[in-house]
Amino acid sequence: GAAATHPLERIDAVARRAAQLLDADTDDSLFTLFQALGDPSLGYCATHALLAAVLCELTARRLQVPDFVRPVLLLSALTMNIGMAHEQDKLARQTAPPSAAQRKLIQEHPQAGAAMLRDFGVANEDWLDLVGLHHESDEALGLPRNLECRRILRAADGFIAKIAARATRSG
């Protein structure tokens, strides 16, 4: 949030490093991230974001999404849950169902994340569109040029959420 120092530089550095590691060894990247997803000692939000970024990148390559579009999809995957990062880690560990306040945060975090990114100085409307609408199933909303990337991001996010272990269920 507001306490972040140089957040865009740090996000860009993570994105570049993730892309390098993925290119160096795709299988090892996937294996490591899927294993990390089940490790309760690691932050769920960060692991979810990295795995989503990798799945989005690999899917976009397979679907032949243009090279100039894919970096924005990767950044969007890394930051889609920035609006509820700490709460996402708590939710993964808690044994009680989400409270009303937590359900509200889950519902509102895409737009909160886009607002946070705007506050950080993000002006890329595609990045903001993808983050702000990554849970939205109404495909008439948002920038039409991002529809394929929104579908990829939403599918990766949902898949990871379903396979990830929680305190209340196994993965």
PDB file of C-alpha atoms in Angstrom:
ATOM      1  CA  GLY A   1       0.000   0.000   0.000  1.00  0.00           C
ATOM      2  CA  ALA A   2       1.084   3.543   0.761  1.00  0.00           C
ATOM      3  CA  ALA A   3       4.110   2.256   2.701  1.00  0.00           C
ATOM      4  CA  ALA A   4       5.597   0.571  -0.381  1.00  0.00           C
ATOM      5  CA  THR A   5       8.940   1.932  -1.544  1.00  0.00           C
ATOM      6  CA  HIS A   6       9.576   1.912  -5.293  1.00  0.00           C
ATOM      7  CA  PRO A   7       6.762  -0.612  -5.901  1.00  0.00           C
ATOM      8  CA  LEU A   8       6.774  -0.409  -9.697  1.00  0.00           C
ATOM      9  CA  GLU A   9      10.517  -0.991  -9.910  1.00  0.00           C
ATOM     10  CA  ARG A  10      10.195  -3.969  -7.583  1.00  0.00           C
ATOM     11  CA  ILE A  11       7.230  -5.427  -9.491  1.00  0.00           C
ATOM     12  CA  ASP A  12       9.095  -4.991 -12.781  1.00  0.00           C
ATOM     13  CA  ALA A  13      12.178  -6.720 -11.333  1.00  0.00           C
ATOM     14  CA  VAL A  14      10.078  -9.682 -10.149  1.00  0.00           C
ATOM     15  CA  ALA A  15       8.404  -9.915 -13.553  1.00  0.00           C
ATOM     16  CA  ARG A  16      11.743  -9.877 -15.393  1.00  0.00           C
ATOM     17  CA  ARG A  17      13.270 -12.485 -13.085  1.00  0.00           C
ATOM     18  CA  ALA A  18      10.207 -14.747 -13.295  1.00  0.00           C
ATOM     19  CA  ALA A  19      10.329 -14.581 -17.103  1.00  0.00           C
ATOM     20  CA  GLN A  20      14.066 -15.390 -17.076  1.00  0.00           C
ATOM     21  CA  LEU A  21      13.605 -18.411 -14.825  1.00  0.00           C
ATOM     22  CA  LEU A  22      10.639 -19.635 -16.854  1.00  0.00           C
ATOM     23  CA  ASP A  23      12.631 -19.360 -20.075  1.00  0.00           C
ATOM     24  CA  ALA A  24      15.643 -21.089 -18.506  1.00  0.00           C
ATOM     25  CA  ASP A  25      13.680 -24.139 -17.336  1.00  0.00           C
ATOM     26  CA  THR A  26       9.922 -24.240 -17.796  1.00  0.00           C
ATOM     27  CA  ASP A  27       9.427 -27.642 -16.184  1.00  0.00           C
ATOM     28  CA  ASP A  28      11.464 -26.739 -13.109  1.00  0.00           C
ATOM     29  CA  SER A  29       9.592 -23.443 -12.778  1.00  0.00           C
ATOM     30  CA  LEU A  30       6.221 -25.172 -12.845  1.00  0.00           C
ATOM     31  CA  PHE A  31       7.319 -27.955 -10.498  1.00  0.00           C
ATOM     32  CA  THR A  32       8.796 -25.534  -7.971  1.00  0.00           C
ATOM     33  CA  LEU A  33       5.776 -23.236  -7.958  1.00  0.00           C
ATOM     34  CA  PHE A  34       3.245 -26.062  -7.678  1.00  0.00           C
ATOM     35  CA  GLN A  35       5.239 -27.447  -4.745  1.00  0.00           C
ATOM     36  CA  ALA A  36       5.518 -23.999  -3.151  1.00  0.00           C
ATOM     37  CA  LEU A  37       1.761 -23.510  -3.395  1.00  0.00           C
ATOM     38  CA  GLY A  38       1.275 -26.269  -0.842  1.00  0.00           C
ATOM     39  CA  ASP A  39       3.931 -25.006   1.571  1.00  0.00           C
ATOM     40  CA  PRO A  40       2.178 -23.224   4.454  1.00  0.00           C
ATOM     41  CA  SER A  41       5.444 -21.537   5.488  1.00  0.00           C
ATOM     42  CA  LEU A  42       5.420 -19.490   2.269  1.00  0.00           C
ATOM     43  CA  GLY A  43       3.078 -16.591   1.600  1.00  0.00           C
ATOM     44  CA  TYR A  44       0.108 -17.892  -0.341  1.00  0.00           C
ATOM     45  CA  CYS A  45      -0.523 -14.569  -2.093  1.00  0.00           C
ATOM     46  CA  ALA A  46       3.004 -14.353  -3.504  1.00  0.00           C
ATOM     47  CA  THR A  47       3.088 -18.000  -4.544  1.00  0.00           C
ATOM     48  CA  HIS A  48      -0.356 -17.688  -6.149  1.00  0.00           C
ATOM     49  CA  ALA A  49       0.791 -14.584  -8.050  1.00  0.00           C
ATOM     50  CA  LEU A  50       3.982 -16.196  -9.357  1.00  0.00           C
ATOM     51  CA  LEU A  51       2.200 -19.367 -10.415  1.00  0.00           C
ATOM     52  CA  ALA A  52      -0.546 -17.332 -12.087  1.00  0.00           C
ATOM     53  CA  ALA A  53       2.063 -15.319 -13.967  1.00  0.00           C
ATOM     54  CA  VAL A  54       3.755 -18.489 -15.207  1.00  0.00           C
ATOM     55  CA  LEU A  55       0.470 -20.140 -16.229  1.00  0.00           C
ATOM     56  CA  CYS A  56      -0.674 -16.964 -17.997  1.00  0.00           C
ATOM     57  CA  GLU A  57       2.612 -16.659 -19.866  1.00  0.00           C
ATOM     58  CA  LEU A  58       2.609 -20.291 -20.988  1.00  0.00           C
ATOM     59  CA  THR A  59      -1.051 -20.156 -22.001  1.00  0.00           C
ATOM     60  CA  ALA A  60      -0.555 -16.889 -23.879  1.00  0.00           C
ATOM     61  CA  ARG A  61       2.375 -18.394 -25.766  1.00  0.00           C
ATOM     62  CA  ARG A  62       0.310 -21.448 -26.681  1.00  0.00           C
ATOM     63  CA  LEU A  63      -2.573 -19.249 -27.856  1.00  0.00           C
ATOM     64  CA  GLN A  64      -0.119 -17.079 -29.802  1.00  0.00           C
ATOM     65  CA  VAL A  65      -0.976 -13.895 -27.937  1.00  0.00           C
ATOM     66  CA  PRO A  66       1.307 -11.243 -29.493  1.00  0.00           C
ATOM     67  CA  ASP A  67       4.684 -10.768 -27.814  1.00  0.00           C
ATOM     68  CA  PHE A  68       3.987  -7.098 -27.080  1.00  0.00           C
ATOM     69  CA  VAL A  69       0.833  -8.007 -25.106  1.00  0.00           C
ATOM     70  CA  ARG A  70       2.240 -10.770 -22.896  1.00  0.00           C
ATOM     71  CA  PRO A  71       4.340  -8.591 -20.543  1.00  0.00           C
ATOM     72  CA  VAL A  72       1.205  -6.719 -19.453  1.00  0.00           C
ATOM     73  CA  LEU A  73      -0.570 -10.020 -18.800  1.00  0.00           C
ATOM     74  CA  LEU A  74       2.390 -11.170 -16.703  1.00  0.00           C
ATOM     75  CA  LEU A  75       2.373  -7.937 -14.672  1.00  0.00           C
ATOM     76  CA  SER A  76      -1.385  -8.245 -14.229  1.00  0.00           C
ATOM     77  CA  ALA A  77      -1.072 -11.795 -12.923  1.00  0.00           C
ATOM     78  CA  LEU A  78       1.596 -10.717 -10.454  1.00  0.00           C
ATOM     79  CA  THR A  79      -0.518  -7.837  -9.150  1.00  0.00           C
ATOM     80  CA  MET A  80      -4.143  -8.965  -9.551  1.00  0.00           C
ATOM     81  CA  ASN A  81      -4.564  -9.588  -5.818  1.00  0.00           C
ATOM     82  CA  ILE A  82      -2.557  -6.640  -4.553  1.00  0.00           C
ATOM     83  CA  GLY A  83      -5.766  -5.148  -3.183  1.00  0.00           C
ATOM     84  CA  MET A  84      -6.057  -7.958  -0.613  1.00  0.00           C
ATOM     85  CA  ALA A  85      -2.569  -9.458  -0.334  1.00  0.00           C
ATOM     86  CA  HIS A  86      -2.350  -9.721   3.449  1.00  0.00           C
ATOM     87  CA  GLU A  87      -5.941 -10.867   3.779  1.00  0.00           C
ATOM     88  CA  GLN A  88      -5.410 -13.508   1.095  1.00  0.00           C
ATOM     89  CA  ASP A  89      -2.612 -15.031   3.194  1.00  0.00           C
ATOM     90  CA  LYS A  90      -4.898 -15.033   6.255  1.00  0.00           C
ATOM     91  CA  LEU A  91      -7.789 -16.595   4.335  1.00  0.00           C
ATOM     92  CA  ALA A  92      -5.583 -19.465   3.180  1.00  0.00           C
ATOM     93  CA  ARG A  93      -4.754 -20.309   6.825  1.00  0.00           C
ATOM     94  CA  GLN A  94      -8.023 -19.666   8.621  1.00  0.00           C
ATOM     95  CA  THR A  95     -10.352 -22.508   9.502  1.00  0.00           C
ATOM     96  CA  ALA A  96     -13.555 -20.448   9.707  1.00  0.00           C
ATOM     97  CA  PRO A  97     -15.512 -19.442   6.622  1.00  0.00           C
ATOM     98  CA  PRO A  98     -14.820 -15.898   5.391  1.00  0.00           C
ATOM     99  CA  SER A  99     -16.535 -13.221   7.448  1.00  0.00           C
ATOM    100  CA  ALA A 100     -18.893 -10.718   5.842  1.00  0.00           C
ATOM    101  CA  ALA A 101     -16.079  -8.149   5.799  1.00  0.00           C
ATOM    102  CA  GLN A 102     -13.726 -10.655   4.152  1.00  0.00           C
ATOM    103  CA  ARG A 103     -16.340 -11.564   1.511  1.00  0.00           C
ATOM    104  CA  LYS A 104     -16.751  -7.856   0.772  1.00  0.00           C
ATOM    105  CA  LEU A 105     -12.978  -7.470   0.430  1.00  0.00           C
ATOM    106  CA  ILE A 106     -12.834 -10.481  -1.910  1.00  0.00           C
ATOM    107  CA  GLN A 107     -15.567  -8.935  -4.049  1.00  0.00           C
ATOM    108  CA  GLU A 108     -13.995  -5.465  -4.109  1.00  0.00           C
ATOM    109  CA  HIS A 109     -10.281  -6.314  -4.306  1.00  0.00           C
ATOM    110  CA  PRO A 110      -9.970  -6.178  -8.120  1.00  0.00           C
ATOM    111  CA  GLN A 111     -11.012  -2.521  -8.227  1.00  0.00           C
ATOM    112  CA  ALA A 112      -9.070  -1.769  -5.027  1.00  0.00           C
ATOM    113  CA  GLY A 113      -5.988  -3.311  -6.629  1.00  0.00           C
ATOM    114  CA  ALA A 114      -6.396  -1.240  -9.788  1.00  0.00           C
ATOM    115  CA  ALA A 115      -6.749   1.898  -7.633  1.00  0.00           C
ATOM    116  CA  MET A 116      -3.620   0.976  -5.678  1.00  0.00           C
ATOM    117  CA  LEU A 117      -1.678   0.484  -8.908  1.00  0.00           C
ATOM    118  CA  ARG A 118      -2.932   3.872 -10.152  1.00  0.00           C
ATOM    119  CA  ASP A 119      -1.698   5.403  -6.888  1.00  0.00           C
ATOM    120  CA  PHE A 120       1.693   3.789  -7.514  1.00  0.00           C
ATOM    121  CA  GLY A 121       1.797   5.588 -10.866  1.00  0.00           C
ATOM    122  CA  VAL A 122       0.616   2.885 -13.268  1.00  0.00           C
ATOM    123  CA  ALA A 123      -0.841   4.607 -16.311  1.00  0.00           C
ATOM    124  CA  ASN A 124      -1.061   1.532 -18.559  1.00  0.00           C
ATOM    125  CA  GLU A 125      -4.799   1.188 -19.135  1.00  0.00           C
ATOM    126  CA  ASP A 126      -4.476  -2.453 -20.198  1.00  0.00           C
ATOM    127  CA  TRP A 127      -2.756  -3.411 -16.922  1.00  0.00           C
ATOM    128  CA  LEU A 128      -5.398  -1.538 -14.911  1.00  0.00           C
ATOM    129  CA  ASP A 129      -8.205  -3.115 -16.964  1.00  0.00           C
ATOM    130  CA  LEU A 130      -6.890  -6.650 -16.455  1.00  0.00           C
ATOM    131  CA  VAL A 131      -6.386  -6.240 -12.703  1.00  0.00           C
ATOM    132  CA  GLY A 132      -9.632  -4.365 -12.153  1.00  0.00           C
ATOM    133  CA  LEU A 133     -11.751  -6.916 -14.021  1.00  0.00           C
ATOM    134  CA  HIS A 134      -9.921 -10.193 -13.378  1.00  0.00           C
ATOM    135  CA  HIS A 135     -12.934 -11.712 -11.561  1.00  0.00           C
ATOM    136  CA  GLU A 136     -15.539 -10.269 -13.911  1.00  0.00           C
ATOM    137  CA  SER A 137     -17.381 -12.780 -16.071  1.00  0.00           C
ATOM    138  CA  ASP A 138     -19.355 -10.107 -17.963  1.00  0.00           C
ATOM    139  CA  GLU A 139     -17.211  -9.916 -21.062  1.00  0.00           C
ATOM    140  CA  ALA A 140     -18.947  -6.740 -22.265  1.00  0.00           C
ATOM    141  CA  LEU A 141     -17.116  -4.798 -19.562  1.00  0.00           C
ATOM    142  CA  GLY A 142     -13.602  -3.462 -19.964  1.00  0.00           C
ATOM    143  CA  LEU A 143     -11.444  -2.889 -22.974  1.00  0.00           C
ATOM    144  CA  PRO A 144     -12.425  -5.252 -25.801  1.00  0.00           C
ATOM    145  CA  ARG A 145      -8.801  -5.716 -26.853  1.00  0.00           C
ATOM    146  CA  ASN A 146      -8.093  -7.344 -23.451  1.00  0.00           C
ATOM    147  CA  LEU A 147     -10.835  -9.954 -23.583  1.00  0.00           C
ATOM    148  CA  GLU A 148      -8.541 -12.898 -24.363  1.00  0.00           C
ATOM    149  CA  CYS A 149      -6.068 -11.865 -21.669  1.00  0.00           C
ATOM    150  CA  ARG A 150      -8.868 -11.377 -19.116  1.00  0.00           C
ATOM    151  CA  ARG A 151     -10.081 -14.908 -19.887  1.00  0.00           C
ATOM    152  CA  ILE A 152      -6.577 -16.316 -19.466  1.00  0.00           C
ATOM    153  CA  LEU A 153      -6.041 -14.439 -16.194  1.00  0.00           C
ATOM    154  CA  ARG A 154      -9.441 -15.401 -14.773  1.00  0.00           C
ATOM    155  CA  ALA A 155      -8.899 -19.071 -15.680  1.00  0.00           C
ATOM    156  CA  ALA A 156      -5.414 -19.192 -14.143  1.00  0.00           C
ATOM    157  CA  ASP A 157      -6.609 -17.438 -10.982  1.00  0.00           C
ATOM    158  CA  GLY A 158      -9.577 -19.779 -10.572  1.00  0.00           C
ATOM    159  CA  PHE A 159      -7.543 -22.909 -11.308  1.00  0.00           C
ATOM    160  CA  ILE A 160      -4.899 -22.035  -8.725  1.00  0.00           C
ATOM    161  CA  ALA A 161      -7.502 -21.153  -6.111  1.00  0.00           C
ATOM    162  CA  LYS A 162      -9.163 -24.540  -6.624  1.00  0.00           C
ATOM    163  CA  ILE A 163      -6.003 -26.651  -6.444  1.00  0.00           C
ATOM    164  CA  ALA A 164      -4.419 -24.803  -3.532  1.00  0.00           C
ATOM    165  CA  ALA A 165      -4.740 -26.397  -0.112  1.00  0.00           C
ATOM    166  CA  ARG A 166      -6.471 -24.435   2.603  1.00  0.00           C
ATOM    167  CA  ALA A 167      -6.650 -24.928   6.352  1.00  0.00           C
ATOM    168  CA  THR A 168     -10.143 -26.319   5.731  1.00  0.00           C
ATOM    169  CA  ARG A 169      -9.361 -28.645   2.781  1.00  0.00           C
ATOM    170  CA  SER A 170      -6.559 -30.342   0.929  1.00  0.00           C
ATOM    171  CA  GLY A 171      -5.405 -29.188  -2.468  1.00  0.00           C
TER     172      GLY A 171
END
